[in-house]
PDB file of C-alpha atoms and ligand atoms in Angstrom:
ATOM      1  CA  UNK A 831      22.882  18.213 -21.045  1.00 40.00           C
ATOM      2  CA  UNK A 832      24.391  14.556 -21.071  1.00 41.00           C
ATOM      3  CA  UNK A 833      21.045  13.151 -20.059  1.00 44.00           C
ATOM      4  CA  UNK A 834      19.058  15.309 -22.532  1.00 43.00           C
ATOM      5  CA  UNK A 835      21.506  13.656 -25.275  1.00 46.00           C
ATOM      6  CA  UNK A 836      20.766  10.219 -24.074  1.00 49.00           C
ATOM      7  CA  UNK A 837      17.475  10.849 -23.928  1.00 49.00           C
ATOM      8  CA  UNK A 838      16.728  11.874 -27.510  1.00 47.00           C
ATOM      9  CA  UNK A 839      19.160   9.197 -28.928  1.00 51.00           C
ATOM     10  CA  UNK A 840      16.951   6.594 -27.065  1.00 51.00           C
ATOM     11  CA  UNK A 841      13.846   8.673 -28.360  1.00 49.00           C
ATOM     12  CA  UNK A 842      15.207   8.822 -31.742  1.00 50.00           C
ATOM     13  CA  UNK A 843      16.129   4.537 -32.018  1.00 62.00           C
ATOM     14  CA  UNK A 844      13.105   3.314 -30.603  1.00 75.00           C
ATOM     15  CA  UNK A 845      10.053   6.006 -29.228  1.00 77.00           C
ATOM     16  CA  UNK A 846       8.200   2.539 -28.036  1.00 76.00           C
ATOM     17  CA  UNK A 847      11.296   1.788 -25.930  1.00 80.00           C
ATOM     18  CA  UNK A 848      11.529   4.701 -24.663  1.00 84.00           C
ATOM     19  CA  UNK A 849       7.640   5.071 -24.145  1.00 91.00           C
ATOM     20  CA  UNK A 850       7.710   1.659 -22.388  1.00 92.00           C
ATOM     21  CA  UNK A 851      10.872   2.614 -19.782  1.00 90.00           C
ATOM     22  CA  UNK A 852       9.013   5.893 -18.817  1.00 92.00           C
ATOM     23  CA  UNK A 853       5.353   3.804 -18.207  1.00 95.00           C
ATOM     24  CA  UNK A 854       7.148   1.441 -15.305  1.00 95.00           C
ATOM     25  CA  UNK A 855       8.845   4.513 -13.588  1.00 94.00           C
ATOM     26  CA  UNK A 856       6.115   6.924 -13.708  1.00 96.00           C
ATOM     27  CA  UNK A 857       3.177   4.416 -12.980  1.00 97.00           C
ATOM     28  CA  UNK A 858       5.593   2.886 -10.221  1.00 97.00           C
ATOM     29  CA  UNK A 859       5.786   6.420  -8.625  1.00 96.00           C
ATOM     30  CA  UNK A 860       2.080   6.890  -8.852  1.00 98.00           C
ATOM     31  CA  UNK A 861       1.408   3.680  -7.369  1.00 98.00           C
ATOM     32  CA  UNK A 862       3.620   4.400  -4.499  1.00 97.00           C
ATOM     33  CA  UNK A 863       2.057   8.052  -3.770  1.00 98.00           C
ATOM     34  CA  UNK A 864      -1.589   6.653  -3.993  1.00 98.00           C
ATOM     35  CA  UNK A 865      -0.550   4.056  -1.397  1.00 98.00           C
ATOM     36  CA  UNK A 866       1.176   6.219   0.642  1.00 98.00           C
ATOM     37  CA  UNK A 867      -2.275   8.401   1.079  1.00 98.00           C
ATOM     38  CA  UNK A 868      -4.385   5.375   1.257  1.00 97.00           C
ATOM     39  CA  UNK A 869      -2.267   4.166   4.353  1.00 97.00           C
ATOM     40  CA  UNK A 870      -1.781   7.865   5.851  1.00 97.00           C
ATOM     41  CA  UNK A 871      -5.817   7.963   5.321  1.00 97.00           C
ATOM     42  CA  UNK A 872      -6.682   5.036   6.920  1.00 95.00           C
ATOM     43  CA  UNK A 873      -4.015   5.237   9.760  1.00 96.00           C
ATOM     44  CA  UNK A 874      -5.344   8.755  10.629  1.00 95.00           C
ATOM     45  CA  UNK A 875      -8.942   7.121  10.583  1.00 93.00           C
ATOM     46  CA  UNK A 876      -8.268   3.920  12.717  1.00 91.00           C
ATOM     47  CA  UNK A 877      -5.820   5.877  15.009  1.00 90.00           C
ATOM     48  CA  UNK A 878      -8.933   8.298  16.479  1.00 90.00           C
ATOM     49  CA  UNK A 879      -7.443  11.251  14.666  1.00 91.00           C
ATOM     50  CA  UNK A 880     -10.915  12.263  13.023  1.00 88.00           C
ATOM     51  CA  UNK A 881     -12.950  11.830  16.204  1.00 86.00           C
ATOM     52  CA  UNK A 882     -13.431  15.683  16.977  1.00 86.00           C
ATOM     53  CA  UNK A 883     -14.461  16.017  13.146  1.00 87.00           C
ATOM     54  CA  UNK A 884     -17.345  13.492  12.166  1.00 84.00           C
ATOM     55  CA  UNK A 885     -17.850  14.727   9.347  1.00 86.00           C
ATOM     56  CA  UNK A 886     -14.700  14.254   7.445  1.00 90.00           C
ATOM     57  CA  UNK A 887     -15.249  10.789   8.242  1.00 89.00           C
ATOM     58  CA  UNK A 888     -17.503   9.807   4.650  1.00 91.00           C
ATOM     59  CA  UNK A 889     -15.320  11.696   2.624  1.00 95.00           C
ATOM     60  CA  UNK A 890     -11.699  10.676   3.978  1.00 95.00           C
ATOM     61  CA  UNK A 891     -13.410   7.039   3.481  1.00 94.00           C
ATOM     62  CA  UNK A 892     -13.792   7.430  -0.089  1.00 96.00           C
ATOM     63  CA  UNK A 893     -10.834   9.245  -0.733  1.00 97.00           C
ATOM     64  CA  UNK A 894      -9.317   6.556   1.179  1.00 97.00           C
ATOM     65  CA  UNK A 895     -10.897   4.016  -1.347  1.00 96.00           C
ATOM     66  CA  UNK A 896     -10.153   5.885  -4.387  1.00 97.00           C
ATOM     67  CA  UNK A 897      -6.716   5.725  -3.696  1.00 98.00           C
ATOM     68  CA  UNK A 898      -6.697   2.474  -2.581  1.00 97.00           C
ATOM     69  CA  UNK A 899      -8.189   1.740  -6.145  1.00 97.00           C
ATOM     70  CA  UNK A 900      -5.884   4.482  -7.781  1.00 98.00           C
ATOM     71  CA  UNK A 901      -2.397   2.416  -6.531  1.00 98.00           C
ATOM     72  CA  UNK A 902      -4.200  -1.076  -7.716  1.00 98.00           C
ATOM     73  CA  UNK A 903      -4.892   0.780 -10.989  1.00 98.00           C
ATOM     74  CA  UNK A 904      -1.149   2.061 -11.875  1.00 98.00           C
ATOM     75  CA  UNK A 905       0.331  -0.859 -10.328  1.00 98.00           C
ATOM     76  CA  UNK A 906      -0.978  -3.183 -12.966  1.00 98.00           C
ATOM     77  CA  UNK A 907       0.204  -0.500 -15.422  1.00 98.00           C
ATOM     78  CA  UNK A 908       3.751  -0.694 -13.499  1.00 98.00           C
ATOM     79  CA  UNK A 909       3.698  -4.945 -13.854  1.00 97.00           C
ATOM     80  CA  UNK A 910       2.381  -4.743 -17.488  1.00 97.00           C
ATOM     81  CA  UNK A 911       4.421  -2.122 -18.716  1.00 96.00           C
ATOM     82  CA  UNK A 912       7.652  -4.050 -17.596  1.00 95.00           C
ATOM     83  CA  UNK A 913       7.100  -6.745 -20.310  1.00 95.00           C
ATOM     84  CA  UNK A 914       7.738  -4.053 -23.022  1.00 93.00           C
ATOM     85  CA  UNK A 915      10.917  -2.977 -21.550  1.00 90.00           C
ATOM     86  CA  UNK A 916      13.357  -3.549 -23.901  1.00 87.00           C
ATOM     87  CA  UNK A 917      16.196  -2.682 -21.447  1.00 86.00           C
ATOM     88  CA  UNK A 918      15.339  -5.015 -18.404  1.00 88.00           C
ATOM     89  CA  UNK A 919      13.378  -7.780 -21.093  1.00 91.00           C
ATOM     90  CA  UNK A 920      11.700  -9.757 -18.250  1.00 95.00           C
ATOM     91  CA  UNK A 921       9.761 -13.120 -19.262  1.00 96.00           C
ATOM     92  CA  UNK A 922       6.130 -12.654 -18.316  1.00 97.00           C
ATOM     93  CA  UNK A 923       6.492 -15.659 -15.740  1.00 97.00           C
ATOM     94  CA  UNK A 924       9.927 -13.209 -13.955  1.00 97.00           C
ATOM     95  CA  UNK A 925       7.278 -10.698 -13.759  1.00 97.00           C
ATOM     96  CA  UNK A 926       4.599 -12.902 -11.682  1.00 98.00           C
ATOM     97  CA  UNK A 927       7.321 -15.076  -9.643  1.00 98.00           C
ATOM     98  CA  UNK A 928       8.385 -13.195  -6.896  1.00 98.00           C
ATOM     99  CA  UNK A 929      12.245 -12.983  -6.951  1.00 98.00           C
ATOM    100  CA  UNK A 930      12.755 -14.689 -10.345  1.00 97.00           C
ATOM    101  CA  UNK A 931      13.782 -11.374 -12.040  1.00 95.00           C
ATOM    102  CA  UNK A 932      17.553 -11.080 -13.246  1.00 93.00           C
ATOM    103  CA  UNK A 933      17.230  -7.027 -12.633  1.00 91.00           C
ATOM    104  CA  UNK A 934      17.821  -6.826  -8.190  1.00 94.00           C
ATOM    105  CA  UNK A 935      16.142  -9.881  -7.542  1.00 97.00           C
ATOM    106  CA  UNK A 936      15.508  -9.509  -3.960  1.00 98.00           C
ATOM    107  CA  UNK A 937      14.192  -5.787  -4.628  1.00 97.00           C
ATOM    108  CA  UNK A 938      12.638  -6.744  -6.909  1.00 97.00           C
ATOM    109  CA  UNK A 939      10.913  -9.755  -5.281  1.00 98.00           C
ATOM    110  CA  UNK A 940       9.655  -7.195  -2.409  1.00 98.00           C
ATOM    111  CA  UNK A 941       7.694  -5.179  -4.553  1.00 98.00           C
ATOM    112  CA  UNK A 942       6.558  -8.508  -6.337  1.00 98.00           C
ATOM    113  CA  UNK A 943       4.788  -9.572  -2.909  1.00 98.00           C
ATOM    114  CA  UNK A 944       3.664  -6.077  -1.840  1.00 98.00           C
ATOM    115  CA  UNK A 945       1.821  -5.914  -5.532  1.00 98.00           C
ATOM    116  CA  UNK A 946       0.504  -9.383  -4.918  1.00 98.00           C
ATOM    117  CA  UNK A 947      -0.653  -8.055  -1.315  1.00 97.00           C
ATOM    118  CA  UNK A 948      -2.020  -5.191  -2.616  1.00 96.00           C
ATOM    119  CA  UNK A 949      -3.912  -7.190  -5.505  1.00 96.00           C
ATOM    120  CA  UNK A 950      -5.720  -9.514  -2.786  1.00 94.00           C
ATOM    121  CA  UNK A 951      -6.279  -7.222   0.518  1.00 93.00           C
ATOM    122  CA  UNK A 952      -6.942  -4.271  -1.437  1.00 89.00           C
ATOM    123  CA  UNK A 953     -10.429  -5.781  -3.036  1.00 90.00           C
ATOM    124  CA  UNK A 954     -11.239  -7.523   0.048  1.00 90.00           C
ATOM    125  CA  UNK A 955     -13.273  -4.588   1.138  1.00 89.00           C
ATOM    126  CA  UNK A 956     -15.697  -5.773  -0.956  1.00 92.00           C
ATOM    127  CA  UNK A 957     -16.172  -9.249   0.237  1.00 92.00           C
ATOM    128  CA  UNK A 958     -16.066  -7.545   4.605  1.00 90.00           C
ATOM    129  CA  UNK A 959     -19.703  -9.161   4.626  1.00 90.00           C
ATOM    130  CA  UNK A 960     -18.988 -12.194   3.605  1.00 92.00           C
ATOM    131  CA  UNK A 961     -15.788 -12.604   5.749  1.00 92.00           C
ATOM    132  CA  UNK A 962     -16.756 -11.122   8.498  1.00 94.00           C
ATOM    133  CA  UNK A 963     -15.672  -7.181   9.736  1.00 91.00           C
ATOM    134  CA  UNK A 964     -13.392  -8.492  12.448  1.00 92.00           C
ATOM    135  CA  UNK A 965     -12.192 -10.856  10.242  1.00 93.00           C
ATOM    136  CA  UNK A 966     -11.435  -8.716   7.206  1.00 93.00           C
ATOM    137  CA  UNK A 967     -10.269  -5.788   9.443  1.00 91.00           C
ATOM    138  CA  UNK A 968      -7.807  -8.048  11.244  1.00 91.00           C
ATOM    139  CA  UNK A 969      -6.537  -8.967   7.681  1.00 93.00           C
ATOM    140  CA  UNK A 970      -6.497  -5.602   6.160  1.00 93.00           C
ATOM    141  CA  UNK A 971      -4.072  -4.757   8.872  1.00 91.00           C
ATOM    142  CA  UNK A 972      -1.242  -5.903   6.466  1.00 94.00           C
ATOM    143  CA  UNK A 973      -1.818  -3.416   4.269  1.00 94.00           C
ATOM    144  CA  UNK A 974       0.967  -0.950   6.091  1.00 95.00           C
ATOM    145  CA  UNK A 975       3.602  -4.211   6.177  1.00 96.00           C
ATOM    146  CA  UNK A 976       2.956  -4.473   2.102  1.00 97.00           C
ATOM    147  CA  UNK A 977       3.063  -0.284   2.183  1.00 97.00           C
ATOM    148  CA  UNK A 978       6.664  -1.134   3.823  1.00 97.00           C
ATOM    149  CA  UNK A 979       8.063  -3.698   1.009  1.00 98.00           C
ATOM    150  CA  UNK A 980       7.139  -1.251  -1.430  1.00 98.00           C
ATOM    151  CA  UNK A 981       9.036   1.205  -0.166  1.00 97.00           C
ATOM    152  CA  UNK A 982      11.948  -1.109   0.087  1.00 97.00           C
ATOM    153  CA  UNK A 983      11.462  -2.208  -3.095  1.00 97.00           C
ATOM    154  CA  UNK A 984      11.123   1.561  -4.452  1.00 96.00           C
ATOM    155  CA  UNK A 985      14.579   2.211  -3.146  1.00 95.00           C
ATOM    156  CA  UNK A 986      16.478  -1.015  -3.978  1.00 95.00           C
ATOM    157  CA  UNK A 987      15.564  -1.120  -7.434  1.00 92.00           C
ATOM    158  CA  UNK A 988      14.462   1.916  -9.027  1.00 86.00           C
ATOM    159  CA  UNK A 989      16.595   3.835 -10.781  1.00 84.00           C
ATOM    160  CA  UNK A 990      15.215   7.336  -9.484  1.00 85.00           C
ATOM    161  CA  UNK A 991      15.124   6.496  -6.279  1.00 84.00           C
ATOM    162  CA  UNK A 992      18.917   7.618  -6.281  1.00 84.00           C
ATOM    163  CA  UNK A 993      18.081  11.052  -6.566  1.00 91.00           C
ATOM    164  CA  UNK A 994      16.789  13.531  -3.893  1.00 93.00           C
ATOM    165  CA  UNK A 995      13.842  14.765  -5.872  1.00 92.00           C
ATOM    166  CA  UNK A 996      12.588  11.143  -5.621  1.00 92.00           C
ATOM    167  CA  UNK A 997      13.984   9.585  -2.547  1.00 94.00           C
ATOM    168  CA  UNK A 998      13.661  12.710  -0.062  1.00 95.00           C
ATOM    169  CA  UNK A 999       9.583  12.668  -0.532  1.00 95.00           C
ATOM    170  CA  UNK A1000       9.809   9.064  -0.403  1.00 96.00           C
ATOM    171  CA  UNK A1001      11.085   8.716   2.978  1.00 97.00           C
ATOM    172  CA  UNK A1002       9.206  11.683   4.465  1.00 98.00           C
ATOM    173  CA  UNK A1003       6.176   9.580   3.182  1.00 98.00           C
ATOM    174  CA  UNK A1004       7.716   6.337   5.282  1.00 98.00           C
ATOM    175  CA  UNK A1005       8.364   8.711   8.268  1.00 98.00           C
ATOM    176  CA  UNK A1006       4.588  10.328   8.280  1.00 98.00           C
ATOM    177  CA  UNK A1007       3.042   6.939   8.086  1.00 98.00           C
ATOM    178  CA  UNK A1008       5.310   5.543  11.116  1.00 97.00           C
ATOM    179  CA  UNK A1009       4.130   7.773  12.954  1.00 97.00           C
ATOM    180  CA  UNK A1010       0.231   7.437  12.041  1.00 97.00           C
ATOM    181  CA  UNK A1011       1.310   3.510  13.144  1.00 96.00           C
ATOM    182  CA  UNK A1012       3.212   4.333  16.254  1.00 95.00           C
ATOM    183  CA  UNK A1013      -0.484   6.729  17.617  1.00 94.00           C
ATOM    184  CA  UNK A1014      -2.332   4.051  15.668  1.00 92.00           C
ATOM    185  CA  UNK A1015      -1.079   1.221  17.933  1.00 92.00           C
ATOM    186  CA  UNK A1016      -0.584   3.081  20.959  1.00 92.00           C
ATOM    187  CA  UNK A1017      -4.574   3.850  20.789  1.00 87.00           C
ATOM    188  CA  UNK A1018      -4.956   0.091  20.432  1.00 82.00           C
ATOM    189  CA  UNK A1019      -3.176  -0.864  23.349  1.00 81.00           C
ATOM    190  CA  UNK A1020      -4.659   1.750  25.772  1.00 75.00           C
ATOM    191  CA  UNK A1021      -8.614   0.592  24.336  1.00 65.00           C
ATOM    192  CA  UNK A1022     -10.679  -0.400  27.781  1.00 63.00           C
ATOM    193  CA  UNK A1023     -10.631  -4.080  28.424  1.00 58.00           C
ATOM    194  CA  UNK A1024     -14.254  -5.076  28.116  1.00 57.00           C
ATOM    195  CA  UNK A1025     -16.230  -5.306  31.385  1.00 58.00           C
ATOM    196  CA  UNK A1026     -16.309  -8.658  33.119  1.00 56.00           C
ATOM    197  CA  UNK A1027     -19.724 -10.164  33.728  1.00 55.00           C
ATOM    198  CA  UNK A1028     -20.513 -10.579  37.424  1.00 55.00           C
ATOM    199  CA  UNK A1029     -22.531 -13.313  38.464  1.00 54.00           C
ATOM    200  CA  UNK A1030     -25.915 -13.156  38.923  1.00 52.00           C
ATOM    201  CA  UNK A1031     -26.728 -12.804  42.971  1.00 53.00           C
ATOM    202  CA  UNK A1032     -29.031 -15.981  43.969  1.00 51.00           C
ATOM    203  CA  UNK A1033     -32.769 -14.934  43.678  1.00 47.00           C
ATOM    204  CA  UNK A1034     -34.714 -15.178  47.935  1.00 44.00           C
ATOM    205  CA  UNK A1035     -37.310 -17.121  47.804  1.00 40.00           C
ATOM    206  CA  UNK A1036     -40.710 -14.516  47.814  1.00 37.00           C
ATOM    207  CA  UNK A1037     -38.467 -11.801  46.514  1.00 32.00           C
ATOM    208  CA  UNK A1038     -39.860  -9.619  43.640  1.00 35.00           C
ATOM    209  CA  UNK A1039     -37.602  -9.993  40.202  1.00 31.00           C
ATOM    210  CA  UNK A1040     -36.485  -6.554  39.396  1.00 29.00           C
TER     211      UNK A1040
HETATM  212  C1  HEM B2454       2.828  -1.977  -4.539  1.00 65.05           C
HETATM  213  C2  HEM B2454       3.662  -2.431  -5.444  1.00 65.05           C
HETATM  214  C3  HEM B2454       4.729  -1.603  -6.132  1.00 65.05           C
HETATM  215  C4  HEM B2454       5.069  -0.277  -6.014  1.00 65.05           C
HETATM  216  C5  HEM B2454       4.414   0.770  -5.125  1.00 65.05           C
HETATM  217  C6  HEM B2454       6.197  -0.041  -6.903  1.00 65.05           C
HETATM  218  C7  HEM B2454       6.837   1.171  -7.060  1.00 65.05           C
HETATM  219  C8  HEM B2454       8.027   1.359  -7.750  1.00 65.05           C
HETATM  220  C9  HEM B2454       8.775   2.584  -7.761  1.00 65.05           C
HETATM  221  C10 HEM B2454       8.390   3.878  -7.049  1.00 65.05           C
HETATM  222  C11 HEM B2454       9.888   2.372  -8.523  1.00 65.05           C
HETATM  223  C12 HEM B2454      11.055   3.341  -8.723  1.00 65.05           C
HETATM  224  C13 HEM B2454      11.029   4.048 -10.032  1.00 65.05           C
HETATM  225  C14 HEM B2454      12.329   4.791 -10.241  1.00 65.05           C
HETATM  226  O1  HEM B2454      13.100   5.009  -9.328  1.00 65.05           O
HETATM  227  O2  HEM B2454      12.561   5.182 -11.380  1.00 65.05           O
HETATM  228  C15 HEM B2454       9.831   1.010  -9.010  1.00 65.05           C
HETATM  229  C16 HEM B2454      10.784   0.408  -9.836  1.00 65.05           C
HETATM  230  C17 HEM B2454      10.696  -0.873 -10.333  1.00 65.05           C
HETATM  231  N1  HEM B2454       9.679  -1.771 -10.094  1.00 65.05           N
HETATM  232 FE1  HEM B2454       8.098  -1.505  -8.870  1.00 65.05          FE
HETATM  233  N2  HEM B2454       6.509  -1.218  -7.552  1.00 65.05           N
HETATM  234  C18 HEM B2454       5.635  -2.189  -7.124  1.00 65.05           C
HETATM  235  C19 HEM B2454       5.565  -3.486  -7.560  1.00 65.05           C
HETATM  236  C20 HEM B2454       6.387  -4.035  -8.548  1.00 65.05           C
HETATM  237  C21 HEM B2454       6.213  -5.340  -9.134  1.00 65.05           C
HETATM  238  C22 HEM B2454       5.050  -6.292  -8.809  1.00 65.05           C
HETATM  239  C23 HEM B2454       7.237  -5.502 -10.034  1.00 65.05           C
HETATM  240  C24 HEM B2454       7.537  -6.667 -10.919  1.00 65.05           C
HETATM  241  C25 HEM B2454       6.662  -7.435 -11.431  1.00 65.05           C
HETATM  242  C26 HEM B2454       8.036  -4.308 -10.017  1.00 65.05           C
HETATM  243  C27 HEM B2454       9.183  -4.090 -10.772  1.00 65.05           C
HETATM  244  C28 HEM B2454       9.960  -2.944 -10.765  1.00 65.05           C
HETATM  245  C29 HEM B2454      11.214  -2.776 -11.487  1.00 65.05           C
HETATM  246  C30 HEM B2454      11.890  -3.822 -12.351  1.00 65.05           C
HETATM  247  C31 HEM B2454      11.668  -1.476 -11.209  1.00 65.05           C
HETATM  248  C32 HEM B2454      12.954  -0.796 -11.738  1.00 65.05           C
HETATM  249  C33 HEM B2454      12.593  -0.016 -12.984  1.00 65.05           C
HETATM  250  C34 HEM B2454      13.757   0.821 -13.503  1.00 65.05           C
HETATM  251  O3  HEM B2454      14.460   1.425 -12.700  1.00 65.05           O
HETATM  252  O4  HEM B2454      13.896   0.900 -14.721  1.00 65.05           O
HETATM  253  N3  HEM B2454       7.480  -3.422  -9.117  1.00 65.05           N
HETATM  254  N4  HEM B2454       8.683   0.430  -8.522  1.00 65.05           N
END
């Protein structure tokens, strides 16, 4: 009842306010669910999980991508959005500096640099030919470690986050992806080394190649 009245006095001074405060928490959430699926998607897919079905493969790709583009989406929402709060008023240059932000700094600062990993190694799909598929897959890698700040960053500085409804899917999220990780690398590590070359034996004189 207290929080209803707060709300509609806030509603009733200043709807834009109110508008703005409600953009950064919803599109943060959304941005955190989207990458939550994207790395759960693409976990299951590098971990071997979809082996015995082939034919989810194409479609838990593009699902995988949609999200991926999804989270990029409502995180620029969640950065642009923040300049029209009139609550935290950050200066557009706190929003891009990482840790520059008067409102849990260092929380703040951890979702700074997952957005600004998720802005770079997100798109980088797209340029795979041009760097190279080893390359780009050895980079995209760091896509669960800027998953990971965003989760810290989620829980240091949101204002939800407090609350089970919010923090109890959160971390059931972390724990599900952990685990895709933990198979993930374990799968890695058992891989076949690749077979060494022997030698050549020396060619008789008068023999027949084979
Ligand atoms: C992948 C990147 C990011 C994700 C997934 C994300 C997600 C979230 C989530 C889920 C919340 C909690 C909302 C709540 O509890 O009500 C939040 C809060 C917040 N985020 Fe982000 N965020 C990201 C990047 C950023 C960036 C780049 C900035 C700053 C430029 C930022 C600034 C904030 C602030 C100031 C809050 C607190 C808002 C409040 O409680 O009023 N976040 N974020």
């Amino acid at each position: 009842m207290v929080g209803m009245s707060v709300v509609l006095s806030a509603v009733s001074r200043d709807p834009l306010q109110y508008a703005a405060w409600l953009t950064v928490r919803a599109s943060g959430m959304v941005a955190l669910a989207a990458l939550t699926l994207t790395v759960w998607l693409g976990l299951a897919s590098a971990g071997g999980l979809l082996k015995r079905r082939p034919q989810l493969r194409g479609t838990v790709g593009i699902v995988h991508e949609m999200l991926a583009l999804a989270a990029i989406g409502a995180l620029v929402v969640h950065g642009v959005s923040l300049l029209f709060d009139g609550w935290l008023k950050p200066s557009v240059l706190q929003v891009l500096v990482p840790f520059s932000m008067s409102h849990a700094p260092f929380w703040t600062g951890l979702g700074q640099l997952a957005g600004y990993a998720v802005l770079l190694l997100g798109p980088s799909f797209y340029l795979r030919k041009r760097i190279g598929a080893k390359r780009w897959r050895s980079i995209h890698r760091f896509t669960t470690v800027a998953f990971l700040l965003a989760v810290g960053h989620a829980i240091g500085s949101g204002t939800d986050t407090g609350s089970a409804w919010l923090l109890l899917p959160l971390l059931g999220g972390t724990a599900v992806a952990v685990v895709l990780l933990a198979i993930r690398a374990a799968r890695a590590n058992r891989r076949p080394a690749p077979p060494v070359r022997r030698a050549a034996p020396p060619r008789r004189s008068g023999a027949l190649a084979p």
